[in-house]
CSV table of C-alpha atoms in Angstrom, one decimal:
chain,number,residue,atom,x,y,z
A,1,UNK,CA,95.8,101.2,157.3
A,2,UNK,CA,99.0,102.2,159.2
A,3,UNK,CA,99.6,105.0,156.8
A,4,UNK,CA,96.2,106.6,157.0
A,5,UNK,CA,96.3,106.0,160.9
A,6,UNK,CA,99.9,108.3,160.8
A,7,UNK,CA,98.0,110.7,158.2
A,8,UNK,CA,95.5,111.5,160.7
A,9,UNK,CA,97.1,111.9,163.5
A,10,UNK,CA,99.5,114.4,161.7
A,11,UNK,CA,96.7,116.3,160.8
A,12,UNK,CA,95.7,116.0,164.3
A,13,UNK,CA,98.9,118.0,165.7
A,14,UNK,CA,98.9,120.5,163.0
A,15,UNK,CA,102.2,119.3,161.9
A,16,UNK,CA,104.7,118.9,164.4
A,17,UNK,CA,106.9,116.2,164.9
A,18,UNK,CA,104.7,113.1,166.3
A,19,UNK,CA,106.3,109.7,167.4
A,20,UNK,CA,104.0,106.6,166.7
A,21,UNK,CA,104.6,103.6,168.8
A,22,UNK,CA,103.4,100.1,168.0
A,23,UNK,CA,100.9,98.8,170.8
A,24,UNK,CA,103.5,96.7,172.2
A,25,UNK,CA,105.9,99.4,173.1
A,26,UNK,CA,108.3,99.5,170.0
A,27,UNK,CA,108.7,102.7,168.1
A,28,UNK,CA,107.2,102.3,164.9
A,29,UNK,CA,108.2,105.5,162.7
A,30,UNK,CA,108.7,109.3,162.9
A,31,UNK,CA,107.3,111.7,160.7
A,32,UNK,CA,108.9,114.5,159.6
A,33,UNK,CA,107.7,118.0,160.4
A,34,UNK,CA,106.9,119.6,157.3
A,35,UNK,CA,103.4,119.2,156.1
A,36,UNK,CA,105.5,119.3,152.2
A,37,UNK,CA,106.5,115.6,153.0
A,38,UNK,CA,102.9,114.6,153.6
A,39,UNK,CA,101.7,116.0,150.3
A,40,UNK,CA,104.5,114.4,148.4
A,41,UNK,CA,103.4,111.1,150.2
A,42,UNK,CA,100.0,111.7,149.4
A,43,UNK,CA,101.2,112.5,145.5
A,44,UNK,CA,102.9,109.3,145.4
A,45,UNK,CA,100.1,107.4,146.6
A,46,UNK,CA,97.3,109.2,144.5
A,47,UNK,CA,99.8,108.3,141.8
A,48,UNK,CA,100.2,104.6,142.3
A,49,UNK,CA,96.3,104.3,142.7
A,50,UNK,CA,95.7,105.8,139.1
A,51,UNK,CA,98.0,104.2,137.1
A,52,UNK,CA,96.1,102.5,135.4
A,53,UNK,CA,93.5,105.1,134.0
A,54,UNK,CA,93.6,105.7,130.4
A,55,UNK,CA,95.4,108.0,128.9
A,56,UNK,CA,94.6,110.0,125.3
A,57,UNK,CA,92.7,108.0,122.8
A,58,UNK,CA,95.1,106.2,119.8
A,59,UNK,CA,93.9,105.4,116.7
A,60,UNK,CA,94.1,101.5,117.0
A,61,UNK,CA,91.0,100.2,119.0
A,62,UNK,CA,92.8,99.4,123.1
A,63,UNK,CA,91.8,95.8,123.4
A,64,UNK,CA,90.1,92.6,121.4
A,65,UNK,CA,86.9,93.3,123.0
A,66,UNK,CA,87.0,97.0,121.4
A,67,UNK,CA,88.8,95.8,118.3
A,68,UNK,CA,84.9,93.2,117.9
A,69,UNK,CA,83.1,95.6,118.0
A,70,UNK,CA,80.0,95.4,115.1
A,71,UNK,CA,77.7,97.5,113.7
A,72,UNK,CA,74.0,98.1,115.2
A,73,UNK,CA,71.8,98.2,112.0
A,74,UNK,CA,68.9,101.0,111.5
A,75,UNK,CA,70.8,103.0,113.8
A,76,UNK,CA,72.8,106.3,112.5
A,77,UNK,CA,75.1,108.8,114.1
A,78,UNK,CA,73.7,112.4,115.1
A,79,UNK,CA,74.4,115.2,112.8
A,80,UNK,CA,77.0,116.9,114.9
A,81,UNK,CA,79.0,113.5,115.0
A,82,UNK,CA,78.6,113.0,111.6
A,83,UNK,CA,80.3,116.5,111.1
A,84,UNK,CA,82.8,116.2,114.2
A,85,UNK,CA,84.3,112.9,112.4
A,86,UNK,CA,84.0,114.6,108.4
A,87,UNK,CA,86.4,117.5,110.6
A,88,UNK,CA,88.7,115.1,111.6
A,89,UNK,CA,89.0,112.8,108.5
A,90,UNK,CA,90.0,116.8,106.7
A,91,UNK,CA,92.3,117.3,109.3
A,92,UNK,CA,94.3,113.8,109.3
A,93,UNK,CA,93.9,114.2,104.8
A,94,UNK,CA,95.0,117.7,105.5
A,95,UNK,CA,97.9,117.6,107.4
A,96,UNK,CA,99.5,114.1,106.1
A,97,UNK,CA,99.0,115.0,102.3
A,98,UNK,CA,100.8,118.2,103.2
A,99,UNK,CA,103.9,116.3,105.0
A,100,UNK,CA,103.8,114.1,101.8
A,101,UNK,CA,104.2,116.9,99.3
A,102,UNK,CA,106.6,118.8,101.0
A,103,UNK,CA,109.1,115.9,100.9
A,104,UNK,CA,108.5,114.9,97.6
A,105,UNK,CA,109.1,118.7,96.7
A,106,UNK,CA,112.0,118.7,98.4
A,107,UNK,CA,113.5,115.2,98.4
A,108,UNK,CA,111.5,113.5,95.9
A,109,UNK,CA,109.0,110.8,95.7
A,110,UNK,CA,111.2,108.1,97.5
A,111,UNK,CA,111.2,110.0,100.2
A,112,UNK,CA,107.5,110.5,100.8
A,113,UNK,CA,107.7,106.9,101.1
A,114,UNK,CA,110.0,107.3,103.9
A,115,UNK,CA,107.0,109.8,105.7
A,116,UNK,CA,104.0,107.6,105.3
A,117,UNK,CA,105.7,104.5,106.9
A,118,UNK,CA,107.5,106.6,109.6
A,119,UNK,CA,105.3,109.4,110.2
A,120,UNK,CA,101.6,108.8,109.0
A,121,UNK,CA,100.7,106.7,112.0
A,122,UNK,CA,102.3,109.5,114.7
A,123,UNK,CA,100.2,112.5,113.0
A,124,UNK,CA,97.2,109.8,112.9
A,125,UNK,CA,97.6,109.5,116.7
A,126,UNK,CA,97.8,113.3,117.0
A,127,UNK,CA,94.9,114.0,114.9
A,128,UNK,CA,92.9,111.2,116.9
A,129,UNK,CA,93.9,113.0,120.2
A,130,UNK,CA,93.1,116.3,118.8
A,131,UNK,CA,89.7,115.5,118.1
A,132,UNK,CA,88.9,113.1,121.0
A,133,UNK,CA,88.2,109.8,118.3
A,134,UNK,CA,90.1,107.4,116.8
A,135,UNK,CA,91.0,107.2,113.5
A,136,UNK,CA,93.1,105.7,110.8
A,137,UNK,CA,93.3,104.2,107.0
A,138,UNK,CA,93.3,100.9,105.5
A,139,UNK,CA,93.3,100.2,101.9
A,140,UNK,CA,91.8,98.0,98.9
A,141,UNK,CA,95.2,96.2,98.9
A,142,UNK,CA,97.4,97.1,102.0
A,143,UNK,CA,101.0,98.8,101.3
A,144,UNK,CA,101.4,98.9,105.4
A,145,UNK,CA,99.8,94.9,106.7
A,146,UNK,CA,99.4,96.9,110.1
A,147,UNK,CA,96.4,99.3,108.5
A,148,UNK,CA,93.6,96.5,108.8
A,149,UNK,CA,90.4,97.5,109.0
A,150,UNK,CA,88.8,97.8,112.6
A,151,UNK,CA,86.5,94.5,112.7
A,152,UNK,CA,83.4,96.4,112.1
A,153,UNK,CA,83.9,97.7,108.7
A,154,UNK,CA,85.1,94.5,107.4
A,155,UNK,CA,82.6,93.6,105.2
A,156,UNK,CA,82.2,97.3,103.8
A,157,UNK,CA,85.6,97.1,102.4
A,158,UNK,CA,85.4,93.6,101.6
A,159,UNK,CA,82.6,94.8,99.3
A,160,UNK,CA,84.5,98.1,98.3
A,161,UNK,CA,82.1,100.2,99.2
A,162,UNK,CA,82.7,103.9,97.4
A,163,UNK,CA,80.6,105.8,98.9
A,164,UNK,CA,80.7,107.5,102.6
A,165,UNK,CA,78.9,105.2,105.2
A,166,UNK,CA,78.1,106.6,109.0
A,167,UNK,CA,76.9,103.9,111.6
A,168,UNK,CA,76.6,102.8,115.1
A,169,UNK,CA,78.1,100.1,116.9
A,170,UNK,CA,77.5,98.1,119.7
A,171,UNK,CA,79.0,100.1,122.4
A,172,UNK,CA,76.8,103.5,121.0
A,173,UNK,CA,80.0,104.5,119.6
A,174,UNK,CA,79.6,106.8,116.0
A,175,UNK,CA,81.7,105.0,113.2
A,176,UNK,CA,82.7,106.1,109.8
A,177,UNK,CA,83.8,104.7,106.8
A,178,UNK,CA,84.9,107.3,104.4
A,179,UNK,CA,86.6,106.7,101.1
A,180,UNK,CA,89.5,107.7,99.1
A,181,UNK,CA,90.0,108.0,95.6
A,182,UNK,CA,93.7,108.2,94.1
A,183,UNK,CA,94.5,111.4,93.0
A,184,UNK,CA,97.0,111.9,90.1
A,185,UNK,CA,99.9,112.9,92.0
A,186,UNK,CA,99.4,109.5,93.4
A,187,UNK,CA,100.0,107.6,90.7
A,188,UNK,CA,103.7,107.7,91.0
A,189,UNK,CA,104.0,105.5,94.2
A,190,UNK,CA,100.5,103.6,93.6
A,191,UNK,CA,100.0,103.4,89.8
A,192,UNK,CA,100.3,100.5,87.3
A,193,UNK,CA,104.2,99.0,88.3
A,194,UNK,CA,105.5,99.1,84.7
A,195,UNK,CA,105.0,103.1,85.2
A,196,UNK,CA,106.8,103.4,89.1
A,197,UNK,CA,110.3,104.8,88.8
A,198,UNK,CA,113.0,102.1,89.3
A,199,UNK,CA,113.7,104.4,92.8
A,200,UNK,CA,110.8,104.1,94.3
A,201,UNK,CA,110.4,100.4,93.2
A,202,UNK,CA,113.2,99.9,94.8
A,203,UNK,CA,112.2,102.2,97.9
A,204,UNK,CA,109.2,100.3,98.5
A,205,UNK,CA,110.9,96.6,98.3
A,206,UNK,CA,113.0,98.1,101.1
A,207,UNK,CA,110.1,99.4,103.4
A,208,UNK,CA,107.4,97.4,102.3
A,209,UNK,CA,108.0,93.8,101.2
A,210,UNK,CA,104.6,92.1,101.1
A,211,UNK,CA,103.1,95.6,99.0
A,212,UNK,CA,99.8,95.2,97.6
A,213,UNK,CA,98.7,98.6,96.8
A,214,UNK,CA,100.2,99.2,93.1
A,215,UNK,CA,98.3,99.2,89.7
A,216,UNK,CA,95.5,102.2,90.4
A,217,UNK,CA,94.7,104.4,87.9
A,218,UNK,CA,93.5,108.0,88.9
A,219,UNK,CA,90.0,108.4,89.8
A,220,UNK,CA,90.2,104.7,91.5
A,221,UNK,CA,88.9,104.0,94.7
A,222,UNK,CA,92.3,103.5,97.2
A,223,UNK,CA,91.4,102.9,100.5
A,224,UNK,CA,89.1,104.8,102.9
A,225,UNK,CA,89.4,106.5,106.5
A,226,UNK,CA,87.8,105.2,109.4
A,227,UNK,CA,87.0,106.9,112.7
A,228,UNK,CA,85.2,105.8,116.0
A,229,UNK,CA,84.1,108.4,118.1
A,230,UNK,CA,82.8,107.7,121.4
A,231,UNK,CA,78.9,108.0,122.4
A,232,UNK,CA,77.2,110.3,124.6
């Protein structure tokens, strides 16, 4: 209250130097007589009053009651946000299988390792930024225990599903499940353990101590991508 009441009568004076008394007689406070002061006061005000707005969506649902969310049966996304979360699924495929082979090309298998536990969930942020969605991976047996399905698609993956599923959830929110089959070049870091180089076995006891996801064979289904994308 005493700060708007100084604000106005600032405003009042066109910006000269004004001396604010208390009722009883006592000076108060002087304000300064740039009109630059005022707007920084006003900046750090505006500031303190949005704090807590949110910031760029991340690919891990914000809060339990987002993380519950459940699927709304007979109800399917549009065709546009069917396509808008296919775009980002290509783009987050795209750009982490491309980080992946240029370090095994360049320092070899172990350290692709390295690059999904390090890097995959920072370009998975980006990538869900990018595209205004969330979005990440989980698998048919985890490597990384953080990539757990969001709440929602649990029984899809509990029943392996192989084949793309688009749905609605409870807060309108488009949703898909799309899944992911182990390519060949995979094989070396996910295949059948008696076949993983002794390096990267040793690699992946290092980074990843409870590891599920060994003994694919190419062609097998992996894991999948999911992706929430807001309503409206």
């Amino acid at each position: 209250m005493q700060l708007n009441a100084c604000l106005r009568k600032l405003f009042r004076t066109g910006g000269h130097p004004v001396l604010i008394h208390h009722p009883g007689g006592r000076l108060k406070f002087a304000i300064k007589r740039s009109l630059i002061s005022v707007a920084a006061l006003l900046l750090i005000v505006t500031a303190a009053g949005c704090r807590k707005e949110s910031g760029p969506i991340a690919s891990q649902p914000a809060d339990s009651t987002e993380s519950s969310r459940v699927i709304v049966e007979g109800q399917t996304p549009s065709e546009a946000q069917k396509q808008a979360m296919l775009a980002a699924k290509e783009a987050l495929f795209t750009r982490l299988s491309g980080r992946l082979m240029k370090a095994m090309g360049g320092q070899g298998p172990a350290a692709a390792i390295s690059v999904c536990q390090q890097e995959a969930p920072q370009i998975a942020d980006e990538v869900s930024t990018e595209h205004n969605l969330r979005i990440g991976r989980t698998g048919v047996r985890l490597r990384n225990q953080n990539n757990e399905p969001p709440v929602w698609a649990k029984s899809l993956t509990d029943n392996e599903t192989d084949t793309p599923q688009f749905v609605v959830l409870d807060n309108e929110d488009a949703a898909a499940l799309l899944p992911i089959k182990l390519q060949a070049h995979c094989l070396m870091c996910h295949g059948p353990k008696d076949q993983i180089a002794p390096v990267i076995q040793d690699q992946l006891a290092k980074l990843y101590p409870a590891d599920e996801a060994t003994g694919f064979n190419e062609g097998d289904l992996r894991g999948w991508f999911w992706i929430e994308m807001p309503g409206g």
